[in-house]
Coordinates of C-alpha atoms in Angstrom, one line a residue:
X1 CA 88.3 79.1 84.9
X2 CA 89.7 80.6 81.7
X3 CA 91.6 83.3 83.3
X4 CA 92.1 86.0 80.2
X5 CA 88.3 86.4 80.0
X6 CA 88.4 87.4 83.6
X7 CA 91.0 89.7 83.6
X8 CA 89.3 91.5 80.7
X9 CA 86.2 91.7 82.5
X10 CA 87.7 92.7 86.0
X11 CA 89.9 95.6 83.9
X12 CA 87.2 96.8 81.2
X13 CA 90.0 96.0 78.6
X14 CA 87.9 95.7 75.4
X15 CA 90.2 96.4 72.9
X16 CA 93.4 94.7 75.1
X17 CA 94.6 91.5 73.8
X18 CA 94.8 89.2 77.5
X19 CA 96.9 86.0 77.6
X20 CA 97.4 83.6 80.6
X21 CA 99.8 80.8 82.0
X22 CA 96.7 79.0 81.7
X23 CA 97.0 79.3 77.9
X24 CA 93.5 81.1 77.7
X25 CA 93.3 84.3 75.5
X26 CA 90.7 87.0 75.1
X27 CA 90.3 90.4 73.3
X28 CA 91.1 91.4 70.0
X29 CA 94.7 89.7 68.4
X30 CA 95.3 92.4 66.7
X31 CA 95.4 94.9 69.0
X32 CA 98.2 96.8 69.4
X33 CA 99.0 96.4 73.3
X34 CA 98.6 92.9 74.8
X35 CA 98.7 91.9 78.7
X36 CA 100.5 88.7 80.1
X37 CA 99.6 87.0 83.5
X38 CA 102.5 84.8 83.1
X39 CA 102.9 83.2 86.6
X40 CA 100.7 82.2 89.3
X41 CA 102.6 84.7 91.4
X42 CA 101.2 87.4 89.7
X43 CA 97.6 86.4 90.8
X44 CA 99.3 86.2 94.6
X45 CA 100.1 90.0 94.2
X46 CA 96.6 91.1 93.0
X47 CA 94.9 88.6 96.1
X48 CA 97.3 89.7 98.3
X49 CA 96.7 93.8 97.7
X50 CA 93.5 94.7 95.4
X51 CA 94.3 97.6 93.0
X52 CA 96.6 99.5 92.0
X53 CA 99.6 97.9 94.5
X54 CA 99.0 94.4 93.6
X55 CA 98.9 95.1 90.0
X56 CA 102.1 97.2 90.6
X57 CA 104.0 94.1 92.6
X58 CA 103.2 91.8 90.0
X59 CA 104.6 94.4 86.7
X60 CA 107.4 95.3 89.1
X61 CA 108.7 92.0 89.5
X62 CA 107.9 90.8 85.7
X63 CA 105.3 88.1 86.4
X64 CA 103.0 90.4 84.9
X65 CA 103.5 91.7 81.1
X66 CA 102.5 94.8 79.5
X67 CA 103.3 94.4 75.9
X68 CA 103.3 97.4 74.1
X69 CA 103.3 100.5 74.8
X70 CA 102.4 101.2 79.0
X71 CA 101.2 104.5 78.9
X72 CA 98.7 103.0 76.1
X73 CA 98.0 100.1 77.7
X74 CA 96.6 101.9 81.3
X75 CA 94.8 104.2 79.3
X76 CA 92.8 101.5 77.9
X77 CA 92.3 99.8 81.5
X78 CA 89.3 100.8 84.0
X79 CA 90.1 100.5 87.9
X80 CA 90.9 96.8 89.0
X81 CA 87.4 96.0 90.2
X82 CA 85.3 92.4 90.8
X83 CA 82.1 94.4 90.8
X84 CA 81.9 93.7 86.8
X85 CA 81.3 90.1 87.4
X86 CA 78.2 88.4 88.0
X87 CA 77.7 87.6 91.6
X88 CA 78.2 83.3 91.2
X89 CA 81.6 84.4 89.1
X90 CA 82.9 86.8 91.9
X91 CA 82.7 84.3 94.3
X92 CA 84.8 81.8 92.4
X93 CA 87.2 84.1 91.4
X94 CA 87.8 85.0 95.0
X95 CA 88.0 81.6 96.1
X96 CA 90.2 80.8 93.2
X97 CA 92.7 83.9 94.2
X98 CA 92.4 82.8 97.8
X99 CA 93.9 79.2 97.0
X100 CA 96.7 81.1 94.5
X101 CA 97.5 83.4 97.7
X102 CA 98.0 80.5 99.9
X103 CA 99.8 78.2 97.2
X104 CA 101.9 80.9 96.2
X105 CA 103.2 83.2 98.7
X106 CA 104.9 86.6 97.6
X107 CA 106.7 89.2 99.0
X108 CA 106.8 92.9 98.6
X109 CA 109.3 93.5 96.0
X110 CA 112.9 94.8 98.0
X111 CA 112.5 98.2 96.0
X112 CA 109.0 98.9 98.2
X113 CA 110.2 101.3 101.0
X114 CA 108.8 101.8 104.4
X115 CA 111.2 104.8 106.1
X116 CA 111.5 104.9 109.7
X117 CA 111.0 107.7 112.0
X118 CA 108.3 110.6 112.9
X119 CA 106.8 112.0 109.2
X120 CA 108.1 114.7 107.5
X121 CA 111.2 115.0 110.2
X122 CA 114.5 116.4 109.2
X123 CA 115.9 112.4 109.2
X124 CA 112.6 110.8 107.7
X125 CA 112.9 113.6 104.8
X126 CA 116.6 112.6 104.1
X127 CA 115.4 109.1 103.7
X128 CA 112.3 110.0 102.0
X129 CA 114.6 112.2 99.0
X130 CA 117.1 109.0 99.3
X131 CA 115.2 106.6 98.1
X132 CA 114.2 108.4 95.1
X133 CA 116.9 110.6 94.1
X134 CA 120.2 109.0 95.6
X135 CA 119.5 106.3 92.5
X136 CA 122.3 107.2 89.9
X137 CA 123.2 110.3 88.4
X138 CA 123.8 108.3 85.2
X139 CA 120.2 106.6 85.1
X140 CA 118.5 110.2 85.4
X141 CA 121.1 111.8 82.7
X142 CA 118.9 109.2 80.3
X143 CA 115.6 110.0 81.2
X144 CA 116.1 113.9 82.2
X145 CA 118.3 114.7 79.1
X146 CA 121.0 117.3 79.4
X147 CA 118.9 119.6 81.1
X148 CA 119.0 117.4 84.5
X149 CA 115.6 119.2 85.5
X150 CA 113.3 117.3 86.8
X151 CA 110.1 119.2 87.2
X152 CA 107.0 120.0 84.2
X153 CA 108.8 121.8 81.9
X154 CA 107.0 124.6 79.6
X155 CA 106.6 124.2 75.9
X156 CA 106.3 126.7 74.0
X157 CA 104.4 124.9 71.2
X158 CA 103.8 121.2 70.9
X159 CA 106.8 120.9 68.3
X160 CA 109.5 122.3 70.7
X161 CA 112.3 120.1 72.2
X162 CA 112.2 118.4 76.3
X163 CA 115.7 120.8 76.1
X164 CA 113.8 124.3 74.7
X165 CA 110.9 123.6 77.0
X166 CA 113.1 122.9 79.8
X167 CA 115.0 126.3 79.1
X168 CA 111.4 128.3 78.8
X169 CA 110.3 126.9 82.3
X170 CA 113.4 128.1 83.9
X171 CA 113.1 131.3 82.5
X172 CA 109.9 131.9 82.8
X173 CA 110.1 131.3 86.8
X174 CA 113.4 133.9 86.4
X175 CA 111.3 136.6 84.9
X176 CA 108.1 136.5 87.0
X177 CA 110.6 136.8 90.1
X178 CA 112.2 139.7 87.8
X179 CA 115.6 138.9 88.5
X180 CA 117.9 141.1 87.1
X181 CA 122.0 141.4 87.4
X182 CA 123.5 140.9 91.3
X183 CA 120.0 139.9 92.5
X184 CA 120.8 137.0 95.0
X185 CA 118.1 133.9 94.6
X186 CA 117.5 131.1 96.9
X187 CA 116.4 127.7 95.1
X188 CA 115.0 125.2 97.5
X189 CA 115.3 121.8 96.6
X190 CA 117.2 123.0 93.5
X191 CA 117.8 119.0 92.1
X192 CA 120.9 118.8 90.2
X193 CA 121.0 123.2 90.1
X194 CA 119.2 123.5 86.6
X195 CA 117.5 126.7 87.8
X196 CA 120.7 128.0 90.1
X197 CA 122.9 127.6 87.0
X198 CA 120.0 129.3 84.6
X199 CA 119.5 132.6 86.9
X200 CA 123.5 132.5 87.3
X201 CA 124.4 132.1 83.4
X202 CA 121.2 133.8 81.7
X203 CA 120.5 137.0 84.8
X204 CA 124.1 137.5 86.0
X205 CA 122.4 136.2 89.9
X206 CA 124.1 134.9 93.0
X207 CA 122.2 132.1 93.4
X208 CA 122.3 129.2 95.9
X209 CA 120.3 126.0 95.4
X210 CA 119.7 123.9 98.7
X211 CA 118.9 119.7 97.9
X212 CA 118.4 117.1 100.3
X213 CA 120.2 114.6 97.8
X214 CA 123.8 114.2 98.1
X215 CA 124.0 113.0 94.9
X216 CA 122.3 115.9 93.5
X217 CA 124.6 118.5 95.3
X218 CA 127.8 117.0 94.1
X219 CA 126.3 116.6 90.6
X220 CA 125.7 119.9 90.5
X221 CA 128.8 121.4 92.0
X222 CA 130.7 119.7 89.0
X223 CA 128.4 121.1 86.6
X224 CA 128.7 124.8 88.0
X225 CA 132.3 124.6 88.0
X226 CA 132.3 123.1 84.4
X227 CA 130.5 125.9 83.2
X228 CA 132.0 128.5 84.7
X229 CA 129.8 129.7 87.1
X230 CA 131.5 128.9 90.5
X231 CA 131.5 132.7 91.1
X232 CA 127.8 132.8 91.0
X233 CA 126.3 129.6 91.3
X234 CA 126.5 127.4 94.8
X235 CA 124.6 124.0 95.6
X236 CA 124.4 122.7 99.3
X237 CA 123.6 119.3 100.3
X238 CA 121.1 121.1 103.1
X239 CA 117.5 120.9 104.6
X240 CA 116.0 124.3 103.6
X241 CA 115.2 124.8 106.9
X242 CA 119.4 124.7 108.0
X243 CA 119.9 127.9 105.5
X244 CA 121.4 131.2 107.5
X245 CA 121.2 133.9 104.9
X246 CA 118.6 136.2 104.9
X247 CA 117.6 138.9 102.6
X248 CA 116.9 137.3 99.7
X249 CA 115.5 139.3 96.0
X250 CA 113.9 135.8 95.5
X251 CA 113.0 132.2 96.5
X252 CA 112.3 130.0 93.6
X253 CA 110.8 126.4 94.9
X254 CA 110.3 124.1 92.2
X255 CA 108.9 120.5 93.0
X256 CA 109.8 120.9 97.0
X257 CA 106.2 121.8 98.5
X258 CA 104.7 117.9 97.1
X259 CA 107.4 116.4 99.6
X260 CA 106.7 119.0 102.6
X261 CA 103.6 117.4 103.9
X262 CA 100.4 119.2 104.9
X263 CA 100.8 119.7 108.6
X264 CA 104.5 121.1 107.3
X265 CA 103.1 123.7 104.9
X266 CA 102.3 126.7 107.3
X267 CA 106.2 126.5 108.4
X268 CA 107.2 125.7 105.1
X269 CA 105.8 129.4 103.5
X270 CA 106.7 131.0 106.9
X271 CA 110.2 129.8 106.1
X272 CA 110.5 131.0 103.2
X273 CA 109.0 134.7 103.3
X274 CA 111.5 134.9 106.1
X275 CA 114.2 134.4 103.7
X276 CA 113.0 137.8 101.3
X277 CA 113.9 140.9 101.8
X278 CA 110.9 143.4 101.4
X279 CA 109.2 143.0 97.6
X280 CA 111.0 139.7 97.1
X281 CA 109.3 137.5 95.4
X282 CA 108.4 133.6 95.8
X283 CA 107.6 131.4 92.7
X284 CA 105.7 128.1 93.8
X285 CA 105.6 125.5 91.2
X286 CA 104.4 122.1 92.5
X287 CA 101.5 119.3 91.5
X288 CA 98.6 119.9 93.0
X289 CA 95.3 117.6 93.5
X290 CA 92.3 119.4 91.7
X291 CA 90.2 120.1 94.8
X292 CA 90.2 119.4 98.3
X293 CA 87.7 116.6 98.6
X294 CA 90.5 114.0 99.0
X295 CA 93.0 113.0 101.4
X296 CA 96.6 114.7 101.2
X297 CA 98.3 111.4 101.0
X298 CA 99.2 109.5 97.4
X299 CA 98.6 106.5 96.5
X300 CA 100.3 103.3 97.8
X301 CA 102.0 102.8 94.4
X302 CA 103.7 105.9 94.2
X303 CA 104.1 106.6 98.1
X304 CA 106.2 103.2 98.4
X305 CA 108.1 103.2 95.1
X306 CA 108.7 106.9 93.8
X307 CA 107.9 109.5 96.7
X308 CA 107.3 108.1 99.9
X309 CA 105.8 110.6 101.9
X310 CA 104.7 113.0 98.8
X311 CA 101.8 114.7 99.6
X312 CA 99.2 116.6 97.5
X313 CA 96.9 119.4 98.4
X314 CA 94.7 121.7 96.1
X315 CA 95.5 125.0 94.8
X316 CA 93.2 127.0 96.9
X317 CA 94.6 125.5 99.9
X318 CA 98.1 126.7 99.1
X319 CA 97.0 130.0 97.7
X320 CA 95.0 130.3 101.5
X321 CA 98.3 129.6 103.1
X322 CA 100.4 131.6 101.3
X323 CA 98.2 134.7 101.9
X324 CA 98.2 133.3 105.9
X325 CA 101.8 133.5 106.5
X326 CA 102.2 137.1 105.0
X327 CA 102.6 136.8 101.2
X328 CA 100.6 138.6 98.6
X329 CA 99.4 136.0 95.9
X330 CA 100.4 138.5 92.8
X331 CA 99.3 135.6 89.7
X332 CA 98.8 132.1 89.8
X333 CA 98.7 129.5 86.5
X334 CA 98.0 125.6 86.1
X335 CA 100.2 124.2 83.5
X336 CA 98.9 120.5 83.8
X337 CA 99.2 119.4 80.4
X338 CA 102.6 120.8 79.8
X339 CA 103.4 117.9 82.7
X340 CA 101.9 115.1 80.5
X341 CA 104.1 116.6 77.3
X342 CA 107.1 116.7 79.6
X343 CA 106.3 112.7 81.3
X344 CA 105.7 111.6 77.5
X345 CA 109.6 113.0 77.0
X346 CA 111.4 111.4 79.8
X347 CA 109.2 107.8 79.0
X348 CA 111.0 108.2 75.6
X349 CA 114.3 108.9 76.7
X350 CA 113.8 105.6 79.5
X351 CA 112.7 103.8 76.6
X352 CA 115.2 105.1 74.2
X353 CA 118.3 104.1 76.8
X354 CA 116.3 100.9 78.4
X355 CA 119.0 98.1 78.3
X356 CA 121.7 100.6 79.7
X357 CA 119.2 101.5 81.9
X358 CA 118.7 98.1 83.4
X359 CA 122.2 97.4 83.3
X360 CA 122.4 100.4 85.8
X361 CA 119.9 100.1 88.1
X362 CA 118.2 96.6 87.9
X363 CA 115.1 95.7 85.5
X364 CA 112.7 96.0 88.9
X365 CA 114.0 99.9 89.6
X366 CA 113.6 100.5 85.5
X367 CA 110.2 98.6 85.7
X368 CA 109.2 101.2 88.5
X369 CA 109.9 104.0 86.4
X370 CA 108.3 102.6 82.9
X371 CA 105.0 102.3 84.9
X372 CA 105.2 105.4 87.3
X373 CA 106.4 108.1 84.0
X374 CA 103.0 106.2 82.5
X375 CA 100.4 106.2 85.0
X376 CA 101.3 109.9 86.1
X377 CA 101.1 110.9 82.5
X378 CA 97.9 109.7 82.5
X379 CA 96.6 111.4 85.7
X380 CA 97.7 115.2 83.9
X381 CA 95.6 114.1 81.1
X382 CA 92.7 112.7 83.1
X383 CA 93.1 116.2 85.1
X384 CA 93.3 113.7 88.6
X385 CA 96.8 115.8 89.1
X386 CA 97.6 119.2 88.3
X387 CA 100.6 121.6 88.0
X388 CA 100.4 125.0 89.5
X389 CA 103.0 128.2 89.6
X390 CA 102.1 130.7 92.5
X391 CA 103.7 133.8 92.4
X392 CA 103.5 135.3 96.0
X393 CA 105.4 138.3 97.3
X394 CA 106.3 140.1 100.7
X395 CA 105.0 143.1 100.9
X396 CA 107.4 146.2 101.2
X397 CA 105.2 148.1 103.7
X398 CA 102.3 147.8 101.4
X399 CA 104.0 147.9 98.3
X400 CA 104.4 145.3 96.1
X401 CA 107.1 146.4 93.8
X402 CA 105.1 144.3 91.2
X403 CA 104.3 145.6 87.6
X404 CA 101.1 146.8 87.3
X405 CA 100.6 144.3 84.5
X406 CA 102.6 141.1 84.3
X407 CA 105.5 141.6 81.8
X408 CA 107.0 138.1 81.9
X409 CA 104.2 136.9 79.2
X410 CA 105.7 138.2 76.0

């Protein structure tokens, strides 16, 4: 069984060059991305869990290859499927897997998760934000740049800079919440304070950002007082359900509601329009499925090695519950592609800074970002993911204090 011929059939590879331990090779040599089965252990992962996990286990702990460039190379792949193969073929591959599985046993790589405790809890949410964020400050300065924001960013043309685009996302959530000087703003699960320390520096705000990431809040807390802004700008290592104050000109939340959780999602907006004075204003920016038709929950691959817990609805359903717990939906916008531009960004930078970047976190952890930054880049282009801004307010009586057209687009 020449095992690079199956693996091109069982991926729809065509123009992928396939080599095995076996020595076999198929598909074109000169093509420009090439994947290696190097171990025996790699066809344990795939027997072990079909799809998308198995292939993950076996990239994540380097017994399979992707030479080249990723975010090429799983564009070029169909779904991991056996229905290719003619029926005889099928069942002697998975007789020939089933012999690998039981020769070679493998584990779950030790940077798979599995929290503990009742979903979307206060406790199972710290863990949750933990696991992905609580990483190193250093690795994400690499990958994020010197913006630290982590969340699509908004380009203003397809030449601009991760840094300018960064800057025009940030400001463009600051002017459709029309903050102006000694507004006060609320940012839940504010990461490392990019948009606290933008409403504080650019709007002359009194802003506090709320993360559940310790190393986020003291990241940020150095950066505030580096710049200057320590009378403006506050970050709290708090659940944005533990915040007092009241009365707020604005809530900004941007990339919170993914990790919230469906059921949450009622109390989540209820929350929040509780914190706004009358005519505040709430921007929601968060990925979003495209429809409805699907489960909430993400995939195994990204729920047990980037967010575990994340949870994606579509659009309509939070524009339903915004409207439900007493906000009035004023303009809404899907910026999907401008998350592809930013993902392609942050793979450079990882790719850019990727010995330091082992040397920090361990080739596995890197391994796990290479492949996540590539396969979600894909799923904005494929239009499987989207990213949405919601702009909601609470009414004043019924008066919006909104501009009777936008004037945050010029």
């Amino acid at each position: 069984m020449r095992l690079a011929s199956i693996f091109q059939s069982i991926t729809g590879g065509s123009d992928v060059r396939f080599q095995a331990y076996d020595g076999s090779t198929a598909g074109p040599s000169a093509a420009s991305v090439s994947i290696d089965i190097k171990t025996p252990e790699a066809l344990s992962y795939l027997a072990s869990a079909p799809g998308e996990l198995g292939l993950a286990r076996a990239y994540v702990t380097g017994h399979l290859e992707i030479l080249g460039d990723v975010h090429a190379g799983l564009s070029r792949l169909s779904e991991f499927s056996l229905r290719e193969l003619p029926w005889l073929q099928r069942v002697e591959l998975l007789r020939f897997l089933g012999r690998i599985r039981l020769s070679h046993k493998v584990s779950p790589p030790p940077q798979e998760t599995r929290l503990r405790g009742l979903r979307h809890s206060k406790a199972r949410d710290s863990q949750a934000i933990a696991h992905h964020y609580d990483v190193s400050n250093q690795f994400y300065e690499w990958v994020l740049g010197p913006s630290m924001a982590y969340t699509c960013a908004v380009y203003p043309t397809l030449q601009s800079t991760l840094e300018e685009a960064q800057f025009a996302k940030h400001d463009l959530v600051a002017r459709k919440l029309g903050l102006k000087s000694g507004m006060r703003l609320l940012d839940v699960g504010c990461g490392w304070g990019g948009m606290v320390m933008h409403a504080a520096r650019e709007y002359g705000v009194r802003a506090i950002g709320v993360t559940l990431s310790r190393n986020q809040a003291e990241w940020a807390q150095k950066a505030i007082v580096e710049a200057g802004l320590s009378d403006l700008a506050e970050v709290r290592h708090l659940d944005y359900r533990d915040v007092r104050e009241t009365g707020f000109d604005a809530v900004s939340s941007i990339g919170l509601t993914e990790h919230i959780g469906k059921a949450k999602l009622p109390a989540y907006f209820s929350s929040l329009h509780g914190k706004l004075k009358p005519g505040g204003r709430l921007l929601n920016h968060c990925i979003t499925r495209p429809d409805n038709k699907q489960r909430a929950l993400s995939g195994p691959f990204i729920d047990r090695y980037v967010f575990p817990d994340g949870e994606l609805v579509g659009p309509g359903h939070l524009v339903s519950l915004m409207h439900d717990t007493g906000f009035e939906v004023r303009h809404e916008e899907n910026i999907r592609e401008h998350y592809a531009l930013t993902l392609a960004a942050w793979s450079h930078n990882l790719d850019t800074h990727w010995e330091e970047a082992v040397d920090e976190v361990g080739e596995a952890r890197a391994r796990v970002w290479r492949l996540y930054l590539a396969a979600s880049r894909l799923g904005f282009e494929r239009n499987n993911i989207q990213l949405h801004q919601v702009l909601g307010v609470r009414l004043d009586g019924t008066t919006s204090h909104m501009p009777l057209r936008p004037d945050w687009l010029s």
